[in-house]
């Protein structure tokens, strides 16, 4: 009897230890998850203490730990960002985000290499404190959109033709890769650690190895209406990456626009969306998490999400309503 009791006690102790260890790992994984907001309309936020505080408090309240800032070209026109005498307002914002609101990465979004050379990198070089610097260079150039790169399209007229590059898929992809190469070179010469990342839509299999050559993180858009369908939307692209044993970090990009997941976020939290995506992914391909580092989520955008999620807050405030069940 005593022997059986010892064996059972040992088994129970081991089981409890295993459960505690597993729970700890899961909690740690969630805690370390990269969750970023694309910040739109930034030129109307920067410089207003109340608007900045509202944004940063919202990020903290919803457990966002990273920002990707749009509209820096507009900010630069009114407040030259390469000039340390005029860029203090941006430096103060980035510093507050990191010191007071738990933001661990602030990214600058741009659509060509020259913008990073002439504006973003010079801004970083002009600031002494790491708290004031950008930590991520984010490229947003949608080379896969045929109309934009075709003759008379925006990319064709703005970037390709002036540089003698053909207005074709091959030409626009080459321009995209040149920008990534520039960003990687800038990051490599910086004493302050800088990650490079790119937002991508529908890339081809033969583009995959080239894509991961210059980025630390790929942001793959899943512009659909639910987290479950999001996995199936990105599955082919995840498999492209897994097939070449890509070590690049992968983040899934959800859109809170009304035609995509705006309705979903009226009744659900980001944590729910992420859990449902991961559950669907592991159900369909349990090996994928071993092949890829796919543990980050990006939300497009701050204003879209806030608008959708305000309905969630309204429902929560109604007595007797429990929308989390």
mmCIF file of C-alpha atoms in Angstrom:
data_model
loop_
_atom_site.group_PDB
_atom_site.id
_atom_site.type_symbol
_atom_site.label_atom_id
_atom_site.label_comp_id
_atom_site.label_asym_id
_atom_site.label_seq_id
_atom_site.Cartn_x
_atom_site.Cartn_y
_atom_site.Cartn_z
ATOM 1 C CA UNK A 1 0.000 0.000 0.000
ATOM 2 C CA UNK A 2 2.782 2.439 0.954
ATOM 3 C CA UNK A 3 4.620 1.645 -2.295
ATOM 4 C CA UNK A 4 1.486 2.361 -4.345
ATOM 5 C CA UNK A 5 0.949 5.593 -2.415
ATOM 6 C CA UNK A 6 4.527 6.728 -3.118
ATOM 7 C CA UNK A 7 4.167 5.929 -6.824
ATOM 8 C CA UNK A 8 0.852 7.797 -7.042
ATOM 9 C CA UNK A 9 2.262 10.771 -5.132
ATOM 10 C CA UNK A 10 5.271 10.887 -7.450
ATOM 11 C CA UNK A 11 2.974 10.739 -10.493
ATOM 12 C CA UNK A 12 0.731 13.520 -9.180
ATOM 13 C CA UNK A 13 3.722 15.761 -8.405
ATOM 14 C CA UNK A 14 5.188 15.196 -11.885
ATOM 15 C CA UNK A 15 1.818 15.891 -13.496
ATOM 16 C CA UNK A 16 1.360 19.127 -11.556
ATOM 17 C CA UNK A 17 4.907 20.215 -12.420
ATOM 18 C CA UNK A 18 4.313 19.453 -16.111
ATOM 19 C CA UNK A 19 1.033 21.407 -16.163
ATOM 20 C CA UNK A 20 2.615 24.376 -14.400
ATOM 21 C CA UNK A 21 5.584 24.315 -16.775
ATOM 22 C CA UNK A 22 3.354 24.073 -19.859
ATOM 23 C CA UNK A 23 1.069 26.852 -18.636
ATOM 24 C CA UNK A 24 4.126 29.004 -17.973
ATOM 25 C CA UNK A 25 5.420 28.443 -21.508
ATOM 26 C CA UNK A 26 2.050 29.316 -23.058
ATOM 27 C CA UNK A 27 1.766 32.447 -20.934
ATOM 28 C CA UNK A 28 5.313 33.459 -21.836
ATOM 29 C CA UNK A 29 4.600 32.922 -25.544
ATOM 30 C CA UNK A 30 1.516 35.163 -25.347
ATOM 31 C CA UNK A 31 3.410 37.769 -23.345
ATOM 32 C CA UNK A 32 6.211 37.871 -25.920
ATOM 33 C CA UNK A 33 3.848 38.017 -28.884
ATOM 34 C CA UNK A 34 4.510 40.842 -31.304
ATOM 35 C CA UNK A 35 1.302 42.878 -31.655
ATOM 36 C CA UNK A 36 1.554 46.047 -33.710
ATOM 37 C CA UNK A 37 -0.758 48.818 -34.842
ATOM 38 C CA UNK A 38 -0.408 50.649 -38.128
ATOM 39 C CA UNK A 39 -0.873 54.262 -37.028
ATOM 40 C CA UNK A 40 -2.732 56.265 -39.674
ATOM 41 C CA UNK A 41 -3.480 60.017 -39.693
ATOM 42 C CA UNK A 42 -0.291 60.474 -37.707
ATOM 43 C CA UNK A 43 0.276 63.970 -39.053
ATOM 44 C CA UNK A 44 -2.912 65.065 -37.236
ATOM 45 C CA UNK A 45 -1.879 63.278 -34.004
ATOM 46 C CA UNK A 46 1.761 64.305 -33.653
ATOM 47 C CA UNK A 47 2.237 67.480 -31.647
ATOM 48 C CA UNK A 48 -1.111 67.258 -29.865
ATOM 49 C CA UNK A 49 -0.434 66.029 -26.329
ATOM 50 C CA UNK A 50 -4.027 64.885 -25.874
ATOM 51 C CA UNK A 51 -4.177 63.006 -29.197
ATOM 52 C CA UNK A 52 -0.810 61.369 -28.582
ATOM 53 C CA UNK A 53 -1.838 60.324 -25.079
ATOM 54 C CA UNK A 54 -5.167 58.961 -26.310
ATOM 55 C CA UNK A 55 -3.370 56.848 -28.930
ATOM 56 C CA UNK A 56 -0.696 55.519 -26.580
ATOM 57 C CA UNK A 57 -3.137 54.778 -23.765
ATOM 58 C CA UNK A 58 -5.353 52.894 -26.235
ATOM 59 C CA UNK A 59 -2.374 50.798 -27.306
ATOM 60 C CA UNK A 60 -1.468 50.004 -23.707
ATOM 61 C CA UNK A 61 -5.063 49.173 -22.742
ATOM 62 C CA UNK A 62 -5.309 46.704 -25.645
ATOM 63 C CA UNK A 63 -1.869 45.135 -25.098
ATOM 64 C CA UNK A 64 -0.170 46.463 -28.227
ATOM 65 C CA UNK A 65 3.616 46.539 -27.885
ATOM 66 C CA UNK A 66 4.647 47.936 -31.277
ATOM 67 C CA UNK A 67 3.750 50.779 -33.632
ATOM 68 C CA UNK A 68 4.235 51.176 -37.380
ATOM 69 C CA UNK A 69 3.843 54.826 -38.280
ATOM 70 C CA UNK A 70 2.281 56.026 -41.536
ATOM 71 C CA UNK A 71 2.212 59.584 -42.930
ATOM 72 C CA UNK A 72 5.834 60.374 -42.126
ATOM 73 C CA UNK A 73 6.194 61.893 -45.597
ATOM 74 C CA UNK A 74 3.433 64.356 -44.671
ATOM 75 C CA UNK A 75 5.010 65.059 -41.293
ATOM 76 C CA UNK A 76 8.353 65.647 -43.021
ATOM 77 C CA UNK A 77 6.870 68.353 -45.264
ATOM 78 C CA UNK A 78 5.750 70.459 -42.319
ATOM 79 C CA UNK A 79 8.423 69.382 -39.825
ATOM 80 C CA UNK A 80 11.708 68.302 -41.480
ATOM 81 C CA UNK A 81 12.561 65.037 -39.762
ATOM 82 C CA UNK A 82 16.238 64.955 -40.715
ATOM 83 C CA UNK A 83 16.838 68.216 -38.825
ATOM 84 C CA UNK A 84 17.469 67.780 -35.098
ATOM 85 C CA UNK A 85 16.253 71.344 -34.542
ATOM 86 C CA UNK A 86 12.764 70.498 -35.811
ATOM 87 C CA UNK A 87 12.332 66.767 -35.144
ATOM 88 C CA UNK A 88 12.140 66.995 -31.348
ATOM 89 C CA UNK A 89 8.350 66.621 -31.452
ATOM 90 C CA UNK A 90 8.700 63.159 -33.024
ATOM 91 C CA UNK A 91 11.537 62.230 -30.665
ATOM 92 C CA UNK A 92 9.370 63.129 -27.671
ATOM 93 C CA UNK A 93 6.493 60.996 -28.964
ATOM 94 C CA UNK A 94 8.660 57.919 -29.557
ATOM 95 C CA UNK A 95 10.337 58.341 -26.171
ATOM 96 C CA UNK A 96 6.994 58.599 -24.347
ATOM 97 C CA UNK A 97 5.690 55.512 -26.156
ATOM 98 C CA UNK A 98 8.636 53.443 -24.967
ATOM 99 C CA UNK A 99 9.116 54.845 -21.479
ATOM 100 C CA UNK A 100 5.523 55.319 -20.336
ATOM 101 C CA UNK A 101 3.280 53.007 -22.377
ATOM 102 C CA UNK A 102 5.120 49.713 -22.813
ATOM 103 C CA UNK A 103 5.917 50.074 -26.512
ATOM 104 C CA UNK A 104 9.048 48.054 -27.303
ATOM 105 C CA UNK A 105 9.326 48.798 -31.043
ATOM 106 C CA UNK A 106 8.466 51.850 -33.117
ATOM 107 C CA UNK A 107 8.640 51.389 -36.875
ATOM 108 C CA UNK A 108 8.808 53.915 -39.699
ATOM 109 C CA UNK A 109 6.841 53.029 -42.824
ATOM 110 C CA UNK A 110 7.939 54.197 -46.267
ATOM 111 C CA UNK A 111 7.560 53.089 -49.877
ATOM 112 C CA UNK A 112 11.047 53.554 -51.324
ATOM 113 C CA UNK A 113 14.693 53.340 -50.354
ATOM 114 C CA UNK A 114 15.481 57.009 -50.889
ATOM 115 C CA UNK A 115 12.928 58.027 -48.241
ATOM 116 C CA UNK A 116 14.783 55.910 -45.696
ATOM 117 C CA UNK A 117 18.167 57.307 -46.797
ATOM 118 C CA UNK A 118 17.175 60.975 -46.817
ATOM 119 C CA UNK A 119 14.607 61.145 -44.025
ATOM 120 C CA UNK A 120 14.223 58.190 -41.656
ATOM 121 C CA UNK A 121 17.862 57.164 -41.261
ATOM 122 C CA UNK A 122 18.980 60.776 -40.944
ATOM 123 C CA UNK A 123 16.357 61.285 -38.257
ATOM 124 C CA UNK A 124 17.746 58.316 -36.319
ATOM 125 C CA UNK A 125 21.304 59.595 -36.698
ATOM 126 C CA UNK A 126 20.278 63.013 -35.365
ATOM 127 C CA UNK A 127 18.985 61.611 -32.062
ATOM 128 C CA UNK A 128 21.320 60.466 -29.279
ATOM 129 C CA UNK A 129 18.951 58.461 -27.093
ATOM 130 C CA UNK A 130 17.832 54.999 -28.210
ATOM 131 C CA UNK A 131 14.443 55.812 -26.675
ATOM 132 C CA UNK A 132 13.975 58.440 -29.402
ATOM 133 C CA UNK A 133 15.010 56.298 -32.367
ATOM 134 C CA UNK A 134 13.041 54.114 -34.768
ATOM 135 C CA UNK A 135 13.637 50.405 -34.179
ATOM 136 C CA UNK A 136 12.109 49.104 -37.417
ATOM 137 C CA UNK A 137 12.291 50.157 -41.063
ATOM 138 C CA UNK A 138 9.041 49.039 -42.702
ATOM 139 C CA UNK A 139 8.616 48.911 -46.482
ATOM 140 C CA UNK A 140 5.145 49.319 -47.929
ATOM 141 C CA UNK A 141 5.322 49.072 -51.703
ATOM 142 C CA UNK A 142 2.558 46.888 -53.174
ATOM 143 C CA UNK A 143 4.434 45.527 -56.177
ATOM 144 C CA UNK A 144 1.919 42.693 -56.667
ATOM 145 C CA UNK A 145 -0.866 45.125 -57.653
ATOM 146 C CA UNK A 146 -0.806 44.987 -61.444
ATOM 147 C CA UNK A 147 -2.634 48.262 -62.131
ATOM 148 C CA UNK A 148 -0.271 50.311 -59.950
ATOM 149 C CA UNK A 149 2.816 49.030 -61.770
ATOM 150 C CA UNK A 150 1.317 48.971 -65.282
ATOM 151 C CA UNK A 151 1.791 51.906 -67.693
ATOM 152 C CA UNK A 152 0.043 55.022 -66.299
ATOM 153 C CA UNK A 153 -0.158 53.376 -62.850
ATOM 154 C CA UNK A 154 1.102 55.168 -59.726
ATOM 155 C CA UNK A 155 4.273 53.112 -59.213
ATOM 156 C CA UNK A 156 5.058 53.138 -62.923
ATOM 157 C CA UNK A 157 4.845 56.924 -63.212
ATOM 158 C CA UNK A 158 6.309 57.795 -59.801
ATOM 159 C CA UNK A 159 9.218 55.336 -59.520
ATOM 160 C CA UNK A 160 9.719 52.927 -62.405
ATOM 161 C CA UNK A 161 9.764 55.157 -65.498
ATOM 162 C CA UNK A 162 11.921 57.889 -63.888
ATOM 163 C CA UNK A 163 14.503 55.200 -63.035
ATOM 164 C CA UNK A 164 14.398 53.484 -66.426
ATOM 165 C CA UNK A 165 12.742 50.364 -64.995
ATOM 166 C CA UNK A 166 10.135 48.449 -67.051
ATOM 167 C CA UNK A 167 6.550 48.818 -65.830
ATOM 168 C CA UNK A 168 6.135 45.058 -65.426
ATOM 169 C CA UNK A 169 5.814 42.604 -62.523
ATOM 170 C CA UNK A 170 9.519 41.801 -62.859
ATOM 171 C CA UNK A 171 10.473 45.475 -62.994
ATOM 172 C CA UNK A 172 8.412 46.549 -60.012
ATOM 173 C CA UNK A 173 9.599 43.560 -57.945
ATOM 174 C CA UNK A 174 13.203 44.490 -58.747
ATOM 175 C CA UNK A 175 12.524 48.043 -57.510
ATOM 176 C CA UNK A 176 10.946 46.626 -54.332
ATOM 177 C CA UNK A 177 14.019 44.458 -53.737
ATOM 178 C CA UNK A 178 16.367 47.393 -54.327
ATOM 179 C CA UNK A 179 14.550 49.361 -51.609
ATOM 180 C CA UNK A 180 14.832 46.416 -49.198
ATOM 181 C CA UNK A 181 18.542 46.124 -49.945
ATOM 182 C CA UNK A 182 19.025 49.820 -49.159
ATOM 183 C CA UNK A 183 17.105 49.473 -45.893
ATOM 184 C CA UNK A 184 19.186 46.462 -44.861
ATOM 185 C CA UNK A 185 22.426 48.329 -45.576
ATOM 186 C CA UNK A 186 21.252 51.299 -43.499
ATOM 187 C CA UNK A 187 20.308 48.972 -40.643
ATOM 188 C CA UNK A 188 23.692 47.244 -40.767
ATOM 189 C CA UNK A 189 25.606 50.514 -40.349
ATOM 190 C CA UNK A 190 23.518 51.646 -37.373
ATOM 191 C CA UNK A 191 24.808 51.241 -33.810
ATOM 192 C CA UNK A 192 21.185 51.238 -32.673
ATOM 193 C CA UNK A 193 19.668 47.842 -33.534
ATOM 194 C CA UNK A 194 17.230 48.179 -36.426
ATOM 195 C CA UNK A 195 15.016 45.474 -37.875
ATOM 196 C CA UNK A 196 13.848 45.518 -41.475
ATOM 197 C CA UNK A 197 10.421 44.314 -42.473
ATOM 198 C CA UNK A 198 8.120 44.338 -45.481
ATOM 199 C CA UNK A 199 4.393 44.139 -45.936
ATOM 200 C CA UNK A 200 3.505 41.656 -48.672
ATOM 201 C CA UNK A 201 0.332 40.440 -50.315
ATOM 202 C CA UNK A 202 0.310 37.741 -52.957
ATOM 203 C CA UNK A 203 3.931 36.856 -53.644
ATOM 204 C CA UNK A 204 4.973 34.077 -56.019
ATOM 205 C CA UNK A 205 6.871 30.942 -55.047
ATOM 206 C CA UNK A 206 9.913 31.953 -57.101
ATOM 207 C CA UNK A 207 10.031 35.309 -55.251
ATOM 208 C CA UNK A 208 10.139 33.756 -51.769
ATOM 209 C CA UNK A 209 13.900 33.257 -51.341
ATOM 210 C CA UNK A 210 14.608 36.757 -52.610
ATOM 211 C CA UNK A 211 12.031 38.253 -50.240
ATOM 212 C CA UNK A 212 13.519 36.800 -47.072
ATOM 213 C CA UNK A 213 17.087 37.749 -47.987
ATOM 214 C CA UNK A 214 16.816 41.305 -46.687
ATOM 215 C CA UNK A 215 14.078 41.207 -44.031
ATOM 216 C CA UNK A 216 13.929 40.250 -40.380
ATOM 217 C CA UNK A 217 10.144 40.060 -40.500
ATOM 218 C CA UNK A 218 7.518 39.541 -43.208
ATOM 219 C CA UNK A 219 4.046 40.988 -42.706
ATOM 220 C CA UNK A 220 1.631 38.826 -44.714
ATOM 221 C CA UNK A 221 -1.798 40.306 -45.195
ATOM 222 C CA UNK A 222 -4.897 38.211 -44.519
ATOM 223 C CA UNK A 223 -7.608 40.581 -45.693
ATOM 224 C CA UNK A 224 -10.670 38.441 -45.041
ATOM 225 C CA UNK A 225 -13.614 38.516 -42.626
ATOM 226 C CA UNK A 226 -12.630 35.996 -39.939
ATOM 227 C CA UNK A 227 -9.482 34.555 -38.302
ATOM 228 C CA UNK A 228 -10.378 31.035 -39.461
ATOM 229 C CA UNK A 229 -10.573 32.059 -43.116
ATOM 230 C CA UNK A 230 -7.420 34.147 -42.602
ATOM 231 C CA UNK A 231 -5.336 31.011 -42.112
ATOM 232 C CA UNK A 232 -6.630 29.446 -45.338
ATOM 233 C CA UNK A 233 -6.007 32.740 -47.148
ATOM 234 C CA UNK A 234 -2.305 32.782 -46.184
ATOM 235 C CA UNK A 235 -1.700 29.013 -46.121
ATOM 236 C CA UNK A 236 -0.053 28.823 -49.554
ATOM 237 C CA UNK A 237 2.358 31.661 -48.739
ATOM 238 C CA UNK A 238 3.253 30.147 -45.362
ATOM 239 C CA UNK A 239 4.009 26.865 -47.118
ATOM 240 C CA UNK A 240 6.282 28.674 -49.603
ATOM 241 C CA UNK A 241 8.290 29.962 -46.642
ATOM 242 C CA UNK A 242 8.264 26.644 -44.782
ATOM 243 C CA UNK A 243 9.461 24.753 -47.867
ATOM 244 C CA UNK A 244 12.742 26.698 -47.894
ATOM 245 C CA UNK A 245 13.171 26.595 -44.096
ATOM 246 C CA UNK A 246 12.872 30.367 -43.847
ATOM 247 C CA UNK A 247 14.155 31.686 -40.525
ATOM 248 C CA UNK A 248 12.424 35.025 -41.034
ATOM 249 C CA UNK A 249 9.815 36.004 -38.456
ATOM 250 C CA UNK A 250 6.296 36.089 -39.868
ATOM 251 C CA UNK A 251 3.443 38.302 -38.699
ATOM 252 C CA UNK A 252 -0.145 38.022 -39.898
ATOM 253 C CA UNK A 253 -1.806 41.276 -40.894
ATOM 254 C CA UNK A 254 -5.513 41.682 -40.077
ATOM 255 C CA UNK A 255 -7.532 44.599 -41.444
ATOM 256 C CA UNK A 256 -10.199 46.225 -39.276
ATOM 257 C CA UNK A 257 -11.798 47.812 -42.332
ATOM 258 C CA UNK A 258 -15.535 47.178 -42.447
ATOM 259 C CA UNK A 259 -15.291 45.020 -45.595
ATOM 260 C CA UNK A 260 -12.762 42.761 -43.879
ATOM 261 C CA UNK A 261 -12.656 42.095 -40.105
ATOM 262 C CA UNK A 262 -14.300 45.323 -38.975
ATOM 263 C CA UNK A 263 -17.530 43.501 -38.102
ATOM 264 C CA UNK A 264 -15.575 40.782 -36.296
ATOM 265 C CA UNK A 265 -13.817 43.312 -34.058
ATOM 266 C CA UNK A 266 -17.150 44.817 -33.080
ATOM 267 C CA UNK A 267 -17.611 41.750 -30.862
ATOM 268 C CA UNK A 268 -14.135 40.274 -30.373
ATOM 269 C CA UNK A 269 -10.772 41.148 -28.857
ATOM 270 C CA UNK A 270 -7.403 40.876 -30.655
ATOM 271 C CA UNK A 271 -6.498 37.981 -28.328
ATOM 272 C CA UNK A 272 -9.545 36.059 -29.566
ATOM 273 C CA UNK A 273 -8.678 36.629 -33.227
ATOM 274 C CA UNK A 274 -5.092 35.499 -32.673
ATOM 275 C CA UNK A 275 -6.110 32.389 -30.719
ATOM 276 C CA UNK A 276 -8.628 31.398 -33.402
ATOM 277 C CA UNK A 277 -6.081 31.880 -36.184
ATOM 278 C CA UNK A 278 -3.456 29.792 -34.365
ATOM 279 C CA UNK A 279 -6.010 27.090 -33.521
ATOM 280 C CA UNK A 280 -7.040 26.830 -37.190
ATOM 281 C CA UNK A 281 -3.414 26.755 -38.300
ATOM 282 C CA UNK A 282 -2.414 24.029 -35.843
ATOM 283 C CA UNK A 283 -5.520 21.980 -36.665
ATOM 284 C CA UNK A 284 -4.720 21.994 -40.387
ATOM 285 C CA UNK A 285 -0.932 21.890 -40.217
ATOM 286 C CA UNK A 286 0.416 21.047 -36.747
ATOM 287 C CA UNK A 287 3.996 21.030 -38.093
ATOM 288 C CA UNK A 288 3.932 24.582 -39.461
ATOM 289 C CA UNK A 289 4.790 26.190 -36.103
ATOM 290 C CA UNK A 290 7.932 24.053 -35.971
ATOM 291 C CA UNK A 291 8.971 25.203 -39.439
ATOM 292 C CA UNK A 292 8.137 28.890 -39.114
ATOM 293 C CA UNK A 293 8.348 31.576 -36.459
ATOM 294 C CA UNK A 294 4.761 32.756 -36.896
ATOM 295 C CA UNK A 295 3.837 34.419 -33.622
ATOM 296 C CA UNK A 296 3.125 38.043 -34.495
ATOM 297 C CA UNK A 297 0.015 39.968 -35.498
ATOM 298 C CA UNK A 298 -0.393 43.377 -37.110
ATOM 299 C CA UNK A 299 -3.581 45.449 -37.174
ATOM 300 C CA UNK A 300 -4.568 47.838 -39.950
ATOM 301 C CA UNK A 301 -5.196 50.485 -38.714
ATOM 302 C CA UNK A 302 -5.499 52.313 -35.399
ATOM 303 C CA UNK A 303 -8.473 54.410 -36.563
ATOM 304 C CA UNK A 304 -10.315 51.510 -38.249
ATOM 305 C CA UNK A 305 -9.834 49.242 -35.242
ATOM 306 C CA UNK A 306 -10.863 51.921 -32.777
ATOM 307 C CA UNK A 307 -14.036 52.626 -34.737
ATOM 308 C CA UNK A 308 -15.017 48.932 -34.907
ATOM 309 C CA UNK A 309 -14.029 48.159 -31.346
ATOM 310 C CA UNK A 310 -16.028 51.045 -29.910
ATOM 311 C CA UNK A 311 -19.111 48.878 -30.511
ATOM 312 C CA UNK A 312 -17.488 46.113 -28.431
ATOM 313 C CA UNK A 313 -17.052 48.574 -25.574
ATOM 314 C CA UNK A 314 -20.669 49.666 -25.938
ATOM 315 C CA UNK A 315 -21.941 46.065 -25.740
ATOM 316 C CA UNK A 316 -19.746 45.372 -22.708
ATOM 317 C CA UNK A 317 -21.274 48.367 -20.951
ATOM 318 C CA UNK A 318 -24.823 47.045 -21.348
ATOM 319 C CA UNK A 319 -26.054 45.295 -18.222
ATOM 320 C CA UNK A 320 -26.407 41.553 -18.612
ATOM 321 C CA UNK A 321 -24.459 41.419 -21.882
ATOM 322 C CA UNK A 322 -21.568 38.965 -21.995
ATOM 323 C CA UNK A 323 -20.049 38.926 -25.464
ATOM 324 C CA UNK A 324 -16.888 37.100 -24.435
ATOM 325 C CA UNK A 325 -18.737 33.801 -23.958
#
